Coordinates of C-alpha atoms and ligand atoms in Angstrom, one line a residue:
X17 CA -7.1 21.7 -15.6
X18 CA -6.8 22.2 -19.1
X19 CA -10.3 23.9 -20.4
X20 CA -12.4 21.1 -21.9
X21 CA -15.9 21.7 -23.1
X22 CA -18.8 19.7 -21.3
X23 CA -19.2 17.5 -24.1
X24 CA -15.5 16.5 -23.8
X25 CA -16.1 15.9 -20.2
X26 CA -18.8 13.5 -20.8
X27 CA -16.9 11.8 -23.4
X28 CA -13.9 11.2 -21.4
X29 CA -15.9 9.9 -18.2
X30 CA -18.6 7.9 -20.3
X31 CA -21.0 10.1 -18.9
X32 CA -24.5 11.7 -20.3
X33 CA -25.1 15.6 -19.9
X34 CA -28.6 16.9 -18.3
X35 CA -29.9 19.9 -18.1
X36 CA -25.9 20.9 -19.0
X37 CA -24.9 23.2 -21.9
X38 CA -22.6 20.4 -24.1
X39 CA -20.3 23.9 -25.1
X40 CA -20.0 25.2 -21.8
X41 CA -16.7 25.2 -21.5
X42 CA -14.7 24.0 -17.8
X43 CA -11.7 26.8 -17.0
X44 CA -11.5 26.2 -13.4
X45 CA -10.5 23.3 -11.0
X46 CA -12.1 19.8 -10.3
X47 CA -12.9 19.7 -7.0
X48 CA -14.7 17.2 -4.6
X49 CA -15.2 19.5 -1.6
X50 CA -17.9 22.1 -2.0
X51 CA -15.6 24.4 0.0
X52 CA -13.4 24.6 -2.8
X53 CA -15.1 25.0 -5.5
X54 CA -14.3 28.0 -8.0
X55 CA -16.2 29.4 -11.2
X56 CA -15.4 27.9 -14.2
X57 CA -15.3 24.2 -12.1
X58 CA -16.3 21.1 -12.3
X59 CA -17.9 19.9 -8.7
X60 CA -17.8 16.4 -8.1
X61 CA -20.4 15.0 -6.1
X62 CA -19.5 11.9 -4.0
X63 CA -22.1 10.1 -2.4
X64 CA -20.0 10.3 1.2
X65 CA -20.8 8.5 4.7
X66 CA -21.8 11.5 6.6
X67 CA -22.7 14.2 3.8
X68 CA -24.1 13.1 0.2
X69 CA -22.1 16.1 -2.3
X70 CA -25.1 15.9 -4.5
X71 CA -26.5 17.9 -1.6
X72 CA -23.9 20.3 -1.8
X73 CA -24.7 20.6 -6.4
X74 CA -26.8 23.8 -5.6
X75 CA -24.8 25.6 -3.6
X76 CA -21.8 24.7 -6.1
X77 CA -23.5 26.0 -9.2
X78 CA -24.2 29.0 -7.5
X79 CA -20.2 29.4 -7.1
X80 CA -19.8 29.1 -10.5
X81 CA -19.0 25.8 -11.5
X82 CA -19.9 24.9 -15.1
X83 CA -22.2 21.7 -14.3
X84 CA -21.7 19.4 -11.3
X85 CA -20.3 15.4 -11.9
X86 CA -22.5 12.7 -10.1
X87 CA -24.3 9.4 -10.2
X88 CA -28.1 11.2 -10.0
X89 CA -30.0 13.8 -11.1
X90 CA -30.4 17.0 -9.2
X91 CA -33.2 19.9 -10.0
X92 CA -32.1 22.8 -11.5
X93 CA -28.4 21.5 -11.7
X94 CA -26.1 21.0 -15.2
X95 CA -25.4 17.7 -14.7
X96 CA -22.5 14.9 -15.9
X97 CA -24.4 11.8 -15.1
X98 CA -22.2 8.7 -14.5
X99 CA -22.0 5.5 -13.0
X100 CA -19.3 6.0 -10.5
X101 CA -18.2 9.3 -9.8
X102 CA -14.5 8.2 -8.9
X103 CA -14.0 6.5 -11.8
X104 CA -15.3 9.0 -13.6
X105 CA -12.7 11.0 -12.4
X106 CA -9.7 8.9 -12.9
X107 CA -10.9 9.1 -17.0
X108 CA -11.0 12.6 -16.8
X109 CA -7.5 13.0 -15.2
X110 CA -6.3 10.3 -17.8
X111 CA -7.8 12.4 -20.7
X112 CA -5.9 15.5 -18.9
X113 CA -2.6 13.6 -18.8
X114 CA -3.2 12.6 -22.4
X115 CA -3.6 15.9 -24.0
X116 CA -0.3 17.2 -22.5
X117 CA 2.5 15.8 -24.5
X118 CA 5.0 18.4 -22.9
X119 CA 4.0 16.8 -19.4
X120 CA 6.9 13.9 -17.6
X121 CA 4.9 12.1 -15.5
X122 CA 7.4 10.7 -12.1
X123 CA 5.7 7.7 -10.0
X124 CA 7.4 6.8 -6.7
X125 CA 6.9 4.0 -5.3
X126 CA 8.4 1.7 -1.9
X127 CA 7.4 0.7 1.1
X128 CA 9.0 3.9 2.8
X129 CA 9.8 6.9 1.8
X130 CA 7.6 7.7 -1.1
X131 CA 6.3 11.4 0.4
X132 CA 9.8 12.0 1.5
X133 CA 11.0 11.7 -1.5
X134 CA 8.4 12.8 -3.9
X135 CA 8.7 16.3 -2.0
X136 CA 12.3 16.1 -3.0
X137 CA 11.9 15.1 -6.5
X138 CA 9.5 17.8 -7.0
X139 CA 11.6 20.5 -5.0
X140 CA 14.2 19.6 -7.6
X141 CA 11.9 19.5 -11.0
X142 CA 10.7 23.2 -10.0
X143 CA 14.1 24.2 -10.4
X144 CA 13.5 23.3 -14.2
X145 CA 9.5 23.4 -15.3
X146 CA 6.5 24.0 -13.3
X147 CA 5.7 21.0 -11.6
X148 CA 2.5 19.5 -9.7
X149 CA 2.7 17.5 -7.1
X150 CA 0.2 16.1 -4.3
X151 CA 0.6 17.8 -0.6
X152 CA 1.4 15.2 2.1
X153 CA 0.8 12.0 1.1
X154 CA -2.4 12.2 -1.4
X155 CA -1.3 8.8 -2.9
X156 CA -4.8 6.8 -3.6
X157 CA -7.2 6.6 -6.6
X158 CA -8.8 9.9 -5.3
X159 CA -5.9 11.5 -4.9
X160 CA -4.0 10.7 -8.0
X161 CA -6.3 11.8 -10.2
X162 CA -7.3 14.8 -8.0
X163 CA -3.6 15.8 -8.5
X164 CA -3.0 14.8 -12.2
X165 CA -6.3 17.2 -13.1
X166 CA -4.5 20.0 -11.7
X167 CA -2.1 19.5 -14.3
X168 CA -2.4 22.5 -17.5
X169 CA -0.2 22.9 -20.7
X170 CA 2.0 24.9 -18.4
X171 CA 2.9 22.5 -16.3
X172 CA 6.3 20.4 -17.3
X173 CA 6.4 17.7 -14.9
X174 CA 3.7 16.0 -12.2
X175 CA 5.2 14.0 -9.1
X176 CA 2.6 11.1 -8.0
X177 CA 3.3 8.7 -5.2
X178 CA 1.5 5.4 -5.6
X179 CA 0.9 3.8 -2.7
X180 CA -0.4 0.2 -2.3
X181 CA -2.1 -1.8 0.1
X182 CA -2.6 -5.0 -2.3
X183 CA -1.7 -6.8 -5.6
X184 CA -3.0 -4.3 -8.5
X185 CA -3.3 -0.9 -6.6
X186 CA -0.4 0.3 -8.2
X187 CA -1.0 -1.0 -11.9
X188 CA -4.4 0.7 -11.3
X189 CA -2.7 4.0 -10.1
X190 CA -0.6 3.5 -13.4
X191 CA -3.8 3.3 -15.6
X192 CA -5.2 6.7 -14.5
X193 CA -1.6 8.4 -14.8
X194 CA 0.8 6.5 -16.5
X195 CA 4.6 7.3 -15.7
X196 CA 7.6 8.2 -17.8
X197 CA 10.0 8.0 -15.0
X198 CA 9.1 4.9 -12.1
X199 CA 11.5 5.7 -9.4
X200 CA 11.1 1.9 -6.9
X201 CA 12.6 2.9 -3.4
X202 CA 12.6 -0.1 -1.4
X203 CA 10.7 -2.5 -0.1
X204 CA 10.0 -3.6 3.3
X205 CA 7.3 -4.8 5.4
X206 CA 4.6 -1.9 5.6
X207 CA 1.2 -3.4 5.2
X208 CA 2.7 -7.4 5.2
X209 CA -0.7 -8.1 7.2
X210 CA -2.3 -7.3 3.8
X211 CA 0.1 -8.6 1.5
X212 CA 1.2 -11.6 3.1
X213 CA 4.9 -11.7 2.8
X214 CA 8.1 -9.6 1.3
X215 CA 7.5 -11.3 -2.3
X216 CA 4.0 -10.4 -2.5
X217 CA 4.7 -6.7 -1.6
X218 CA 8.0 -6.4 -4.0
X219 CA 5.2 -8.1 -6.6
X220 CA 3.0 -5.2 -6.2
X221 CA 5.7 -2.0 -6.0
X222 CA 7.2 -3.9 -9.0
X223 CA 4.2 -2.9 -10.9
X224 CA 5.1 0.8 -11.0
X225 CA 8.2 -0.2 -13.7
X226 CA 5.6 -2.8 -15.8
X227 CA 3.6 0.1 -16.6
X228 CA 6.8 2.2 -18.1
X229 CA 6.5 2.8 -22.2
X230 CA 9.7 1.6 -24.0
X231 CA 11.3 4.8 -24.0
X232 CA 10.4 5.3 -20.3
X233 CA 13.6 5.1 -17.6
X234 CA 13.1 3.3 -14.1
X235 CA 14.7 4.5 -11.5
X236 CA 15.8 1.1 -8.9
X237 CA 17.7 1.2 -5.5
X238 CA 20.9 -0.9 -6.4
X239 CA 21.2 -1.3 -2.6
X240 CA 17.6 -3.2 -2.4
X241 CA 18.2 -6.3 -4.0
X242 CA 14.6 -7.1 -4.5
X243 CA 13.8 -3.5 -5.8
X244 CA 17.1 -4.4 -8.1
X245 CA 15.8 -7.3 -9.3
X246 CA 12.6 -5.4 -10.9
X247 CA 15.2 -4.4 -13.9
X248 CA 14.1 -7.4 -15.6
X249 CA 10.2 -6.8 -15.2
X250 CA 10.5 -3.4 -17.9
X251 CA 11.6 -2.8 -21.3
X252 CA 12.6 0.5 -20.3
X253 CA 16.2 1.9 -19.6
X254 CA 17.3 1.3 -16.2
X255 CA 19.3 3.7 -13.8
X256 CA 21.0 1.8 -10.5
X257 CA 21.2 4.1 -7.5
X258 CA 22.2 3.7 -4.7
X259 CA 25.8 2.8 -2.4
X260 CA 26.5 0.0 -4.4
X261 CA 30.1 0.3 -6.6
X262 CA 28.1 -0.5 -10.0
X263 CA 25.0 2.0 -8.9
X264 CA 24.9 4.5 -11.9
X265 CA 24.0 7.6 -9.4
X266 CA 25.8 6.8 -6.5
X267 CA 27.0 8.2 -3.1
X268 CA 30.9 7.7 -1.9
X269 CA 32.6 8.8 1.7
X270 CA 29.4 9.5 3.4
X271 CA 29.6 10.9 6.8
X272 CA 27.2 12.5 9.4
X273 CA 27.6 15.7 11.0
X274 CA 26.6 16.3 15.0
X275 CA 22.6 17.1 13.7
X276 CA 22.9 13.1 11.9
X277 CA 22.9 15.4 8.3
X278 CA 24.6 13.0 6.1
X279 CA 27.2 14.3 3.5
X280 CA 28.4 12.4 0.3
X281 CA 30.5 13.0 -2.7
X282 CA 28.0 12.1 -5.6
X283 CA 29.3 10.0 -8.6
X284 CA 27.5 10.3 -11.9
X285 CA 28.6 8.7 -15.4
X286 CA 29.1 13.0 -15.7
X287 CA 31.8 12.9 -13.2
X288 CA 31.6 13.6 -9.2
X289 CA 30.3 16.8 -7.1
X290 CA 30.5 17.2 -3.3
X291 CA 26.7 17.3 -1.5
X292 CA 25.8 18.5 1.6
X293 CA 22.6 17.8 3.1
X294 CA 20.4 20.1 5.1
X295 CA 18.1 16.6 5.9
X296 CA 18.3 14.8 8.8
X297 CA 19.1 10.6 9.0
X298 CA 21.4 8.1 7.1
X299 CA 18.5 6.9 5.0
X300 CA 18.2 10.7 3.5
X301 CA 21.3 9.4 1.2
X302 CA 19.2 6.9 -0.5
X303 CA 16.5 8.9 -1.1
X304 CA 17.9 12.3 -2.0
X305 CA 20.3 10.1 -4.9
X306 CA 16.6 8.6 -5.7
X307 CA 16.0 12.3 -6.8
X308 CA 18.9 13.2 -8.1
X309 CA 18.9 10.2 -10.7
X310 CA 15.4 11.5 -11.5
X311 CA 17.0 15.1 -11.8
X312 CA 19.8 14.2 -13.6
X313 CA 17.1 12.3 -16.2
X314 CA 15.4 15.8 -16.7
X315 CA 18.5 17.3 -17.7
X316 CA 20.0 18.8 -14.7
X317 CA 24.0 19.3 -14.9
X318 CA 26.0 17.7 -12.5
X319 CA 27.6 20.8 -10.2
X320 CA 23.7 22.5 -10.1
X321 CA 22.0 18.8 -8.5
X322 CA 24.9 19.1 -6.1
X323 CA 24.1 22.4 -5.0
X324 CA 20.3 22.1 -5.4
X325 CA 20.6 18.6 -2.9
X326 CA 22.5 20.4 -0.3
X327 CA 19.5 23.1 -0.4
X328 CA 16.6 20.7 -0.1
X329 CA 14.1 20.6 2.7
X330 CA 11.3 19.4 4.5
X331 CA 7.9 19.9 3.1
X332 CA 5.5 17.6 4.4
X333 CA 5.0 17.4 8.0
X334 CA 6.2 14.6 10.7
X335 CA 8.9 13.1 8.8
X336 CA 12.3 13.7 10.6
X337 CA 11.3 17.0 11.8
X338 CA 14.1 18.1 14.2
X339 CA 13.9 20.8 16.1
X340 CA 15.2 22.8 19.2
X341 CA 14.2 23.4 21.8
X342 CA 14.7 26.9 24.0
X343 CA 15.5 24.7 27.3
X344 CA 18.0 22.9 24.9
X345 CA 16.1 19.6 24.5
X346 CA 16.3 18.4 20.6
X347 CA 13.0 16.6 19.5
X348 CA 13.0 14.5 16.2
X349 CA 9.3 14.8 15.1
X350 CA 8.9 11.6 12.8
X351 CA 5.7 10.8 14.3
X352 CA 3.8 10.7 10.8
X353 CA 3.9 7.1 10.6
X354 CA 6.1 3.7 11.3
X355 CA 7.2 0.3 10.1
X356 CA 10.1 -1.3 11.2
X357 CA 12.4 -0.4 8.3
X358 CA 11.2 3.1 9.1
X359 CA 11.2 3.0 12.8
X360 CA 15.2 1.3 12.5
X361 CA 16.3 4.5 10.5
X362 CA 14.8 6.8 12.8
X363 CA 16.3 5.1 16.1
X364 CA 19.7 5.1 13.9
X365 CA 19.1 8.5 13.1
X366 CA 18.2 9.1 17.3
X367 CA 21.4 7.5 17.7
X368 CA 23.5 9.7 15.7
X369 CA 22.4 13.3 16.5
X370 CA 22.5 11.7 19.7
X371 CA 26.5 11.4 20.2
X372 CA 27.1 12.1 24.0
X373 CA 23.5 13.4 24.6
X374 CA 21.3 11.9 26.4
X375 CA 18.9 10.2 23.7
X376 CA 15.5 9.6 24.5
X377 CA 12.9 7.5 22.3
X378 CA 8.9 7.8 22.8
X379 CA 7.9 4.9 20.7
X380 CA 4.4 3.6 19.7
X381 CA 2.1 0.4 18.2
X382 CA 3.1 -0.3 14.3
X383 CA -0.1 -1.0 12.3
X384 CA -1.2 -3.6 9.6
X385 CA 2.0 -6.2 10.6
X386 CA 0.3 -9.0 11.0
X387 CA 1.5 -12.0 11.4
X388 CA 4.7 -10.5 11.3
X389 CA 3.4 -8.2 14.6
X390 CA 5.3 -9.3 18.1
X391 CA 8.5 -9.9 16.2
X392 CA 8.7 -6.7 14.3
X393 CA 8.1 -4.7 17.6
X394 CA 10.4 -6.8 19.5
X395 CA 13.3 -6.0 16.5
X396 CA 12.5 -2.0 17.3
X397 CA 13.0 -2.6 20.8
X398 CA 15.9 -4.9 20.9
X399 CA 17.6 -2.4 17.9
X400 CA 16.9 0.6 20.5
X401 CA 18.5 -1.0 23.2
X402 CA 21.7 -2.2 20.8
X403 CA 22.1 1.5 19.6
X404 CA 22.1 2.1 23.1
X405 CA 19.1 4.0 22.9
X406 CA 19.0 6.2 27.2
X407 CA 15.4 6.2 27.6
X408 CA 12.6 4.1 25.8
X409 CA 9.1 5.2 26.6
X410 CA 7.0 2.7 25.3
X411 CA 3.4 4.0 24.5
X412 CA 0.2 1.7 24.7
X413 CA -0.4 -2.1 25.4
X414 CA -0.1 -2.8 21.7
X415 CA 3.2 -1.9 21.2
X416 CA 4.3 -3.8 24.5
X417 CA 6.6 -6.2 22.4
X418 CA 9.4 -3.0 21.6
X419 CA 9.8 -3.0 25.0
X420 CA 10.4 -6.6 25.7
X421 CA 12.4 -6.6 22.6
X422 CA 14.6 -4.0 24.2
X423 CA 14.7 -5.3 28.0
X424 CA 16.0 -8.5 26.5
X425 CA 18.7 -7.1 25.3
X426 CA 21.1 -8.2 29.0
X427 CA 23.9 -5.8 27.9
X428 CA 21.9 -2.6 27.2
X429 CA 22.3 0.2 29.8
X430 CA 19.7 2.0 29.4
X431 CA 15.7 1.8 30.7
X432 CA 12.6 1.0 28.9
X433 CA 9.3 1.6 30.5
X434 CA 5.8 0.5 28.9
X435 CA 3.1 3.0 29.4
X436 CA -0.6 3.1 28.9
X437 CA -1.2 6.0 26.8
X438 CA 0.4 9.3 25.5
X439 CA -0.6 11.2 28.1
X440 CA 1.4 9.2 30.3
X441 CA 4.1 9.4 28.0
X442 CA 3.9 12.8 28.3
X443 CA 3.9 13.4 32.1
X444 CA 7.3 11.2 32.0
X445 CA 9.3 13.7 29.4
X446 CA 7.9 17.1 31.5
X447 CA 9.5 15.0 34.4
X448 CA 12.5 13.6 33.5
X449 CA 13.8 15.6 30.5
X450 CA 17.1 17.7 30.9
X451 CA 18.9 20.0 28.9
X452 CA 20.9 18.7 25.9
X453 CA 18.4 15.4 25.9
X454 CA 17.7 14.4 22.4
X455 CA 14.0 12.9 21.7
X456 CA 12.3 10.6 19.1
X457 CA 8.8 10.6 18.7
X458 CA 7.3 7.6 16.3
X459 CA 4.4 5.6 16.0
X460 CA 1.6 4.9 14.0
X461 CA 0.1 8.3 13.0
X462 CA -2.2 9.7 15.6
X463 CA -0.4 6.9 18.3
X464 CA 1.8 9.4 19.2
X465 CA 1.6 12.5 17.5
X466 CA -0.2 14.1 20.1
X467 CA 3.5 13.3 22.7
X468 CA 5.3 15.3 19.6
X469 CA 2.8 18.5 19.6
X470 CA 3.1 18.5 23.3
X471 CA 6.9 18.9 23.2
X472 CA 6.3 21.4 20.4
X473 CA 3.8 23.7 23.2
X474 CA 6.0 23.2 25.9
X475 CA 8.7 24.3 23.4
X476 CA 6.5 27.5 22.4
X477 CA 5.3 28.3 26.6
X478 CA 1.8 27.4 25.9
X479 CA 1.2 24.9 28.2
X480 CA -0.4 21.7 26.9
X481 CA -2.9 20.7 30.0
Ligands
ADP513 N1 14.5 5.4 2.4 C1 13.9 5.2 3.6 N2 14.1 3.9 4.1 C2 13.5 3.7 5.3 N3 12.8 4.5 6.0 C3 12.6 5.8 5.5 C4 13.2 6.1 4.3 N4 12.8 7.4 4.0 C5 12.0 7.8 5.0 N5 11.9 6.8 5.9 C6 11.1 6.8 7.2 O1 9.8 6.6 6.9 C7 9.0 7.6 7.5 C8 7.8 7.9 6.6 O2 8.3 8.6 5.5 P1 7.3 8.9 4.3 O3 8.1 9.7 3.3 O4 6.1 9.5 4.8 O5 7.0 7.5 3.7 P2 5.8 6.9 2.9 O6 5.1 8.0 2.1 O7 6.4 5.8 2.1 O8 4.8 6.3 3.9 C9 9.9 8.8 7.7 O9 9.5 9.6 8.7 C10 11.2 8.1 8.0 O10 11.2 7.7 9.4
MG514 MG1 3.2 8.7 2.0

C-alpha cells in the first residue's frame, strides 16, 4: 500500500482513532489474517464465524502493525474504530486507487473465463509495468479491495475480476476500484438459479462497461451477441474482439494441433502476426484475443503480443491443466469449476486432443442452475455423447441428468455409467484406463477434484488409498 498516516486512514474509512498515534504512519500491508501480518501494517479485524480477529489485535500489534482496523475497542490496542470493517476496507482501497494517477485499472468480467483470462491479461501487462493482480480467483468485495491495497506508486497496472452472483455486485465491485479498461467475455448461464434468466445475468456483467469514465475503452466479445450489444450501455471507446469479420482484434485460420492448442493468425487495425498458443482448448482463442486487445490498448506493438501470446501459460490451478502421464494416459485437469458453456468447451477440447485416443470424461453435478438444472446436465451429456465422447463416468446422483442426456443420444458409441461418488469414479479409471487414453475431469469444485488429484498420485507412484 502506499504509506498513509493513521489520520488518513480514518479519514478514508469514516473511522475514529483510539488509543492510535493520528501520525503514525502505515508502510506495510493490509491484511485480514493475523498470520500475515507485517510491521508497518494495518490488521483488520473481522468479526468471523469460528475466530473473532479482534482476538487476534494483540498478537498483531506485537508484529508490528501500526494500529489494528475493527468495529470495537480492544485494551492496549491502537485502534481505527468503524462501523463495518469491510466497508471500511473497500474506502481505504478506493482512497489507494485514487492517489495513484499512473495506475490502469483492467476489470474482467463474464460468465466464464474471467481467472483464465485475468492471469493472461496480467502475464501480458508485466511485460510492460508492474502489475497487481489477485491469485486464483479472489473476485469478491473482500477480495477486490484486498488486491487493489496492494497496489503502490510503482505499480502501473492492477487486473481485478468482478464476479457476480446478482444485479449490483458488479457496479459495487466498480465503486471500490473503478476501471479504465472493462474487458466483458461472455455471458452464459453460471449462477441462472440466482439471476433468473440470460437477460438478467447480461444486465449485471453489463455493469462492468456503465462504470467506464469517458475516456475509458471496453473491451466486448464481437462473437457474443449479448456481450456485443453492451456497446451501447458506455460512453467509452469500444474495441470488438473476437472471430467475427468486423471484430477490431480478431483471429483468422485457426487450427488445433494434436494437444487441442489452437493457432491463429491475429489481425489488428496494425496489420497481422502469426500466434501460437501453448494453451490448451478452442475457447483459449477468445480469451487470449480478450488480452491481447487489452495489450494492444497498453501500447504493446503488434509482432511482440504475437510472440508474448504464444508464450503464455497457466497460472491458476484446475483450469485446462493437461498433463501426462508416465503410463501414457493424458489427464485434462479442469476440475476448478463447471457450467455448461464451460463444461461444452472442455468436452470439445476432450474431443480434440482426443483424435484417435481413447477419450475418457469423469463428469460431475453443476451448481446454482436452477430452474435451468435437468436440462443443462442433460445438454453436457447428450454434447458428450455427439462428440463421441469413449467413456463417461458420471459422478454423484445429482448430476444423473448428463448421463441420461448422453444415453439418449441412440447413435453414440460409446458408454456412460452413473456412479455414486468419486471414489467410485476412481476405482473405475485404475481399472479400465489404458495407455494413450485421454481423460477429463470436471465438476463443480470439490465434486470431483479429488478423481483429478488421484490421477495426479497414481501419476507420481504414491498411491492414493
Ligand atoms: N471463454 C470461455 N468460454 C467458455 N468456457 C471457458 C472460457 N474460458 C475458460 N472456460 C472454462 O471455464 C472454466 C473456468 O475458468 P475460469 O477462468 O476459472 O472462469 P471463471 O473465473 O469465470 O469462473 C475453465 O476451466 C474452462 O473449462
Ligand atoms: Mg474465477
Amino acid at each position: 500500500m502506499i504509506p498513509l498516516t493513521l489520520a488518513e486512514v480514518a479519514t478514508a474509512v469514516d473511522g475514529r482513532l483510539v488509543g492510535a498515534d493520528p501520525d503514525a504512519r502505515v508502510t506495510g500491508s493490509v491484511e485480514f489474517d493475523s498470520r500475515k501480518v507485517n510491521a508497518g501494517g494495518l490488521f483488520v479485524a473481522f468479526p468471523g464465524e469460528k475466530a473473532d480477529g479482534h482476538d487476534f489485535a494483540e498478537g498483531a500489534v506485537e508484529a508490528g502493525v501500526v494500529a489494528v482496523l475493527g468495529t470495537r475497542e480492544v485494551p492496549g490496542v491502537p485502534m481505527v474504530l468503524v462501523d463495518d470493517a469491510r466497508d471500511a476496507m473497500g474506502r481505504l482501497a478506493r482512497t489507494v486507487v485514487d492517489r495513484l494517477p499512473q495506475l490502469t485499472v483492467v476489470g474482467l468480467t463474464g460468465s466464464s473465463g474471467k481467472t483464465t483470462t485475468k492471469d493472461l491479461v496480467a502475464q501480458l501487462s508485466s511485460r510492460l509495468g508492474t502489475t497487481v493482480a489477485p491469485p486464483g480467483s479472489f473476485n469478491n468485495e473482500l477480495g477486490h479491495p484486498y488486491t487493489a491495497l496492494k497496489a503502490d506508486s510503482e505499480t502501473r497496472y492492477l487486473v481485478m475480476e468482478k464476479g457476480a452472483r446478482g444485479i449490483g455486485h458488479v457496479r459495487y465491485l466498480c465503486e471500490l476500484v473503478p476501471p479504465r479498461i472493462s474487458v466483458v467475455l461472455n455471458v452464459g448461464t453460471s449462477h441462472i438459479g440466482g439471476f433468473g434468466s440470460q437477460a438478467n445475468i447480461a444486465l449485471a456483467k453489463g455493469e462492468l462497461v456503465e462504470a467506464l469514465p469517458a475516456d475509458g475503452l471496453a473491451v466486448l466479445n464481437a462473437d457474443d451477441p449479448l456481450v456485443a450489444a453492451m456497446a451501447s450501455r458506455t460512453e467509452a471507446r469500444v474495441v470488438f474482439y473476437g472471430e467475427a469479420a468486423d471484430a477490431d482484434v480478431r483471429a483468422e485460420d485457426v487450427v488445433l494441433d494434436e494437444r487441442g492448442r489452437p493457432s491463429y493468425t491475429l489481425v489488428t487495425p496494425e496489420g497481422r502476426a502469426p500466434v501460437r498458443l501453448g494453451l490448451t482448448g478452442r475457447h483459449q482463442v477468445s480469451n487470449t484475443l480478450a488480452a491481447a486487445a487489452v495489450a494492444r490498448e497498453l501500447g504493446m506493438p503488434l509482432t511482440e503480443l504475437a510472440q508474448a501470446l504464444g508464450e503464455l501459460g497457466l497460472v491458476s490451478t484446475r483450469r485446462m491443466d493437461v498433463f501426462d502421464r508416465p503410463d501414457g494416459v493424458t489427464v485434462i485437469d479442469d476440475s476448478y469449476n463447471a457450467n455448461p458453456a464451460s463444461m461444452s468447451v472442455a468436452i470439445k477440447a476432450l474431443a480434440a486432443l482426443g483424435g484417435g485416443r481413447r477419450t475418457v470424461a469423469v463428469l460431475g453435478y453443476m451448481a446454482e442452475l436452477g430452474p435451468y438444472e435437468y436440462d443443462g446436465h442433460a445438454e453436457v451429456g447428450r454434447l458428450a455423447a455427439e462428440l463421441g465422447v469413449d467413456r463417461l463416468l458420471v459422478v454423484g446422483e445429482s448430476a444423473a441428468p448428463i448421463h441420461e442426456g448422453a444415453t439418449a443420444v441412440s447413435n453414440w458409441g460409446g458408454e456412460s455409467v452413473l456412479l455414486t461418488d468419486q471414489a467410485a469414479a476412481v476405482e473405475v479409471l485404475r481399472e479400465e484406463l489404458r495407455p494413450g487414453d485421454v481423460v477429463l475431469v470436471k465438476g463443480s469444485r470439490y465434486r470431483t477434484w479429488e478423481v483429478a488429484d488421484a490421477l495426479r498420485a497414481d501419476a507420481s507412484g504414491e498411491t492414493a488409498a
